[in-house]
mmCIF file of C-alpha atoms in Angstrom:
data_model
loop_
_atom_site.group_PDB
_atom_site.id
_atom_site.type_symbol
_atom_site.label_atom_id
_atom_site.label_comp_id
_atom_site.label_asym_id
_atom_site.label_seq_id
_atom_site.Cartn_x
_atom_site.Cartn_y
_atom_site.Cartn_z
ATOM 1 C CA UNK P 1 -12.208 -8.242 -113.762
ATOM 2 C CA UNK P 2 -15.038 -10.596 -112.870
ATOM 3 C CA UNK P 3 -14.659 -14.309 -113.512
ATOM 4 C CA UNK P 4 -17.316 -16.064 -115.565
ATOM 5 C CA UNK P 5 -18.215 -19.756 -115.447
ATOM 6 C CA UNK P 6 -20.161 -20.992 -118.464
ATOM 7 C CA UNK P 7 -21.933 -24.250 -117.675
ATOM 8 C CA UNK P 8 -22.530 -25.527 -121.188
ATOM 9 C CA UNK P 9 -24.746 -28.472 -122.065
ATOM 10 C CA UNK P 10 -25.542 -29.632 -125.585
ATOM 11 C CA UNK P 11 -25.794 -33.375 -126.339
ATOM 12 C CA UNK P 12 -25.231 -32.755 -130.079
ATOM 13 C CA UNK P 13 -22.749 -29.905 -129.914
ATOM 14 C CA UNK P 14 -20.814 -31.148 -132.951
ATOM 15 C CA UNK P 15 -23.982 -30.723 -135.053
ATOM 16 C CA UNK P 16 -24.929 -27.286 -133.740
ATOM 17 C CA UNK P 17 -23.740 -24.568 -136.123
ATOM 18 C CA UNK P 18 -25.057 -21.833 -133.829
ATOM 19 C CA UNK P 19 -23.657 -23.087 -130.521
ATOM 20 C CA UNK P 20 -20.286 -23.843 -132.080
ATOM 21 C CA UNK P 21 -20.128 -20.262 -133.355
ATOM 22 C CA UNK P 22 -21.087 -18.827 -129.957
ATOM 23 C CA UNK P 23 -18.696 -20.975 -127.917
ATOM 24 C CA UNK P 24 -15.776 -20.636 -130.330
ATOM 25 C CA UNK P 25 -16.152 -16.862 -130.262
ATOM 26 C CA UNK P 26 -15.815 -16.516 -126.482
ATOM 27 C CA UNK P 27 -13.751 -19.560 -125.477
ATOM 28 C CA UNK P 28 -10.410 -17.714 -125.372
ATOM 29 C CA UNK P 29 -11.587 -14.681 -123.425
ATOM 30 C CA UNK P 30 -9.690 -13.880 -120.237
ATOM 31 C CA UNK P 31 -11.268 -15.024 -116.971
ATOM 32 C CA UNK P 32 -13.886 -17.159 -118.751
ATOM 33 C CA UNK P 33 -14.139 -20.870 -117.929
ATOM 34 C CA UNK P 34 -16.265 -23.126 -120.120
ATOM 35 C CA UNK P 35 -17.396 -26.315 -118.415
ATOM 36 C CA UNK P 36 -18.871 -28.614 -121.090
ATOM 37 C CA UNK P 37 -21.016 -30.911 -118.961
ATOM 38 C CA UNK P 38 -21.580 -33.613 -121.606
ATOM 39 C CA UNK P 39 -17.864 -33.698 -122.406
ATOM 40 C CA UNK P 40 -16.877 -33.732 -118.740
ATOM 41 C CA UNK P 41 -19.493 -36.237 -117.561
ATOM 42 C CA UNK P 42 -20.508 -38.610 -120.380
ATOM 43 C CA UNK P 43 -21.722 -41.074 -117.741
ATOM 44 C CA UNK P 44 -23.700 -38.348 -115.889
ATOM 45 C CA UNK P 45 -21.656 -39.003 -112.717
ATOM 46 C CA UNK P 46 -21.102 -35.406 -111.736
ATOM 47 C CA UNK P 47 -18.141 -34.574 -109.502
ATOM 48 C CA UNK P 48 -20.007 -32.442 -106.977
ATOM 49 C CA UNK P 49 -16.897 -31.308 -105.098
ATOM 50 C CA UNK P 50 -15.211 -30.171 -108.319
ATOM 51 C CA UNK P 51 -18.339 -28.318 -109.480
ATOM 52 C CA UNK P 52 -18.704 -26.549 -106.145
ATOM 53 C CA UNK P 53 -15.079 -25.437 -106.327
ATOM 54 C CA UNK P 54 -15.662 -24.038 -109.819
ATOM 55 C CA UNK P 55 -18.724 -22.150 -108.635
ATOM 56 C CA UNK P 56 -16.818 -20.743 -105.674
ATOM 57 C CA UNK P 57 -14.036 -19.457 -107.945
ATOM 58 C CA UNK P 58 -16.336 -17.459 -110.252
ATOM 59 C CA UNK P 59 -18.481 -14.354 -109.879
ATOM 60 C CA UNK P 60 -20.926 -14.924 -112.745
ATOM 61 C CA UNK P 61 -22.644 -18.190 -113.643
ATOM 62 C CA UNK P 62 -24.069 -18.722 -117.134
ATOM 63 C CA UNK P 63 -26.308 -21.674 -117.945
ATOM 64 C CA UNK P 64 -25.702 -21.980 -121.715
ATOM 65 C CA UNK P 65 -27.898 -24.548 -123.454
ATOM 66 C CA UNK P 66 -30.331 -25.210 -126.273
ATOM 67 C CA UNK P 67 -33.955 -24.796 -125.266
ATOM 68 C CA UNK P 68 -35.060 -28.445 -125.322
ATOM 69 C CA UNK P 69 -38.734 -29.086 -124.614
ATOM 70 C CA UNK P 70 -39.083 -25.679 -122.955
ATOM 71 C CA UNK P 71 -36.179 -26.323 -120.609
ATOM 72 C CA UNK P 72 -32.567 -27.518 -120.641
ATOM 73 C CA UNK P 73 -30.880 -30.774 -121.678
ATOM 74 C CA UNK P 74 -31.034 -33.445 -118.995
ATOM 75 C CA UNK P 75 -27.449 -33.176 -117.761
ATOM 76 C CA UNK P 76 -27.973 -29.581 -116.711
ATOM 77 C CA UNK P 77 -30.940 -30.606 -114.576
ATOM 78 C CA UNK P 78 -28.795 -33.424 -113.163
ATOM 79 C CA UNK P 79 -26.099 -30.859 -112.389
ATOM 80 C CA UNK P 80 -28.610 -28.667 -110.525
ATOM 81 C CA UNK P 81 -30.041 -31.621 -108.605
ATOM 82 C CA UNK P 82 -26.607 -32.818 -107.483
ATOM 83 C CA UNK P 83 -24.565 -29.630 -107.012
ATOM 84 C CA UNK P 84 -26.986 -27.085 -105.559
ATOM 85 C CA UNK P 85 -27.239 -28.829 -102.220
ATOM 86 C CA UNK P 86 -29.232 -27.790 -99.172
ATOM 87 C CA UNK P 87 -27.158 -25.819 -96.648
ATOM 88 C CA UNK P 88 -24.535 -25.158 -99.335
ATOM 89 C CA UNK P 89 -26.381 -23.352 -102.125
ATOM 90 C CA UNK P 90 -29.549 -22.577 -100.147
ATOM 91 C CA UNK P 91 -31.100 -23.160 -96.753
ATOM 92 C CA UNK P 92 -30.202 -21.749 -93.314
ATOM 93 C CA UNK P 93 -26.457 -22.235 -93.854
ATOM 94 C CA UNK P 94 -26.462 -22.214 -97.645
ATOM 95 C CA UNK P 95 -24.737 -19.022 -98.696
ATOM 96 C CA UNK P 96 -22.015 -20.239 -101.086
ATOM 97 C CA UNK P 97 -23.589 -18.501 -104.091
ATOM 98 C CA UNK P 98 -24.796 -15.326 -102.374
ATOM 99 C CA UNK P 99 -24.460 -12.173 -104.492
ATOM 100 C CA UNK P 100 -23.224 -13.948 -107.598
ATOM 101 C CA UNK P 101 -24.808 -13.094 -110.945
ATOM 102 C CA UNK P 102 -26.645 -15.750 -112.934
ATOM 103 C CA UNK P 103 -28.300 -15.934 -116.360
ATOM 104 C CA UNK P 104 -29.319 -18.261 -119.178
ATOM 105 C CA UNK P 105 -27.862 -18.177 -122.670
ATOM 106 C CA UNK P 106 -30.197 -20.187 -124.871
ATOM 107 C CA UNK P 107 -30.715 -21.182 -128.482
ATOM 108 C CA UNK P 108 -34.146 -22.004 -129.865
ATOM 109 C CA UNK P 109 -35.414 -23.353 -133.155
ATOM 110 C CA UNK P 110 -38.575 -21.272 -132.786
ATOM 111 C CA UNK P 111 -38.614 -17.539 -133.444
ATOM 112 C CA UNK P 112 -39.580 -14.842 -130.948
ATOM 113 C CA UNK P 113 -43.020 -14.683 -132.527
ATOM 114 C CA UNK P 114 -43.971 -18.197 -131.387
ATOM 115 C CA UNK P 115 -43.007 -17.535 -127.759
ATOM 116 C CA UNK P 116 -45.934 -15.412 -126.593
ATOM 117 C CA UNK P 117 -49.541 -15.851 -125.542
ATOM 118 C CA UNK P 118 -50.647 -15.597 -129.190
ATOM 119 C CA UNK P 119 -47.928 -17.919 -130.504
ATOM 120 C CA UNK P 120 -48.141 -21.698 -130.692
ATOM 121 C CA UNK P 121 -45.907 -22.078 -127.607
ATOM 122 C CA UNK P 122 -48.442 -20.056 -125.539
ATOM 123 C CA UNK P 123 -45.866 -18.556 -123.153
ATOM 124 C CA UNK P 124 -42.849 -16.271 -123.264
ATOM 125 C CA UNK P 125 -39.256 -17.401 -122.863
ATOM 126 C CA UNK P 126 -39.105 -15.607 -119.504
ATOM 127 C CA UNK P 127 -42.146 -17.585 -118.322
ATOM 128 C CA UNK P 128 -40.559 -20.873 -119.368
ATOM 129 C CA UNK P 129 -37.339 -19.901 -117.561
ATOM 130 C CA UNK P 130 -39.067 -19.237 -114.224
ATOM 131 C CA UNK P 131 -37.584 -22.393 -112.599
ATOM 132 C CA UNK P 132 -34.070 -21.123 -113.409
ATOM 133 C CA UNK P 133 -34.913 -17.672 -112.112
ATOM 134 C CA UNK P 134 -36.348 -19.029 -108.868
ATOM 135 C CA UNK P 135 -33.357 -21.352 -108.446
ATOM 136 C CA UNK P 136 -31.042 -18.343 -108.696
ATOM 137 C CA UNK P 137 -33.184 -16.342 -106.265
ATOM 138 C CA UNK P 138 -33.345 -19.215 -103.769
ATOM 139 C CA UNK P 139 -29.538 -19.424 -103.889
ATOM 140 C CA UNK P 140 -29.187 -15.672 -103.256
ATOM 141 C CA UNK P 141 -27.986 -14.854 -106.762
ATOM 142 C CA UNK P 142 -29.006 -11.930 -108.947
ATOM 143 C CA UNK P 143 -30.798 -13.313 -112.008
ATOM 144 C CA UNK P 144 -30.447 -11.402 -115.268
ATOM 145 C CA UNK P 145 -32.720 -11.724 -118.312
ATOM 146 C CA UNK P 146 -31.604 -14.350 -120.862
ATOM 147 C CA UNK P 147 -29.471 -13.836 -123.934
ATOM 148 C CA UNK P 148 -31.316 -15.753 -126.638
ATOM 149 C CA UNK P 149 -30.491 -16.796 -130.188
ATOM 150 C CA UNK P 150 -33.848 -17.687 -131.697
ATOM 151 C CA UNK P 151 -34.961 -19.126 -135.021
ATOM 152 C CA UNK P 152 -31.666 -20.976 -135.332
ATOM 153 C CA UNK P 153 -32.738 -23.176 -138.255
ATOM 154 C CA UNK P 154 -33.205 -20.190 -140.567
ATOM 155 C CA UNK P 155 -30.437 -17.931 -139.249
ATOM 156 C CA UNK P 156 -28.294 -16.312 -141.949
ATOM 157 C CA UNK P 157 -24.504 -16.263 -141.617
ATOM 158 C CA UNK P 158 -24.679 -12.495 -141.199
ATOM 159 C CA UNK P 159 -27.221 -12.720 -138.376
ATOM 160 C CA UNK P 160 -25.234 -15.478 -136.672
ATOM 161 C CA UNK P 161 -22.133 -13.308 -136.881
ATOM 162 C CA UNK P 162 -24.046 -10.495 -135.138
ATOM 163 C CA UNK P 163 -25.221 -12.867 -132.385
ATOM 164 C CA UNK P 164 -21.756 -14.240 -131.689
ATOM 165 C CA UNK P 165 -20.268 -10.732 -131.608
ATOM 166 C CA UNK P 166 -22.997 -9.609 -129.215
ATOM 167 C CA UNK P 167 -22.322 -12.626 -126.994
ATOM 168 C CA UNK P 168 -18.702 -11.516 -126.820
ATOM 169 C CA UNK P 169 -19.759 -7.941 -125.995
ATOM 170 C CA UNK P 170 -22.106 -9.240 -123.315
ATOM 171 C CA UNK P 171 -19.265 -11.192 -121.682
ATOM 172 C CA UNK P 172 -17.192 -7.988 -121.661
ATOM 173 C CA UNK P 173 -20.081 -5.995 -120.138
ATOM 174 C CA UNK P 174 -20.667 -8.605 -117.449
ATOM 175 C CA UNK P 175 -16.991 -8.594 -116.543
ATOM 176 C CA UNK P 176 -17.079 -4.801 -116.366
ATOM 177 C CA UNK P 177 -19.942 -4.957 -113.852
ATOM 178 C CA UNK P 178 -23.144 -4.660 -115.875
ATOM 179 C CA UNK P 179 -25.921 -3.829 -113.429
ATOM 180 C CA UNK P 180 -29.439 -5.223 -113.184
ATOM 181 C CA UNK P 181 -30.545 -1.582 -113.377
ATOM 182 C CA UNK P 182 -29.218 -1.348 -116.942
ATOM 183 C CA UNK P 183 -32.036 -3.499 -118.332
ATOM 184 C CA UNK P 184 -35.014 -1.118 -118.163
ATOM 185 C CA UNK P 185 -37.474 -4.043 -118.045
ATOM 186 C CA UNK P 186 -36.003 -5.754 -121.108
ATOM 187 C CA UNK P 187 -37.128 -9.344 -121.686
ATOM 188 C CA UNK P 188 -33.790 -10.274 -123.270
ATOM 189 C CA UNK P 189 -30.235 -9.126 -122.736
ATOM 190 C CA UNK P 190 -30.037 -8.973 -126.548
ATOM 191 C CA UNK P 191 -32.095 -5.781 -126.352
ATOM 192 C CA UNK P 192 -29.922 -3.715 -124.032
ATOM 193 C CA UNK P 193 -28.610 -0.526 -125.673
ATOM 194 C CA UNK P 194 -24.972 -1.456 -125.025
ATOM 195 C CA UNK P 195 -25.278 -4.310 -127.536
ATOM 196 C CA UNK P 196 -27.006 -2.138 -130.140
ATOM 197 C CA UNK P 197 -24.163 0.357 -130.411
ATOM 198 C CA UNK P 198 -21.763 -0.206 -133.307
#
């Protein structure tokens, strides 16, 4: 079974109904490690050696975060700047992350309808996530489409329950070797048929 590292960053986690539901639903799954970056590094002094060891011990890396200002909270960027070092994560000798799988799990206040060329955000989620995708590619990882919970401010309890259950199913599928070929050009992992089945 593949090991999954969830790099979680939310500066107001205790106030996030949606992220609490998602994390609480998957936190006890076998072979899943949740690294809460704000909890672990309140002073932003990231233990690079420790983070590299965690990355080395896992097959799948998930960047789980709210979609703040079309990107991630600041500690996740700090983590990338410090941990993904030249000649370790990328570069002529940088092969530590080769062939691992990587993806974003995000939550957004805006709905899907506002993330398109006609919407007020002008671009799609996939376009906004290009820096994450290119980071994964540069590090030799396979980048999967994001799993996104959108319109969080108006989400019903029933819809939130569906999202958290699908997050759990997605973790199971990833551990069972979900392939990039299973996506059929989907923009979101939410849309893969395996999560639609009851």
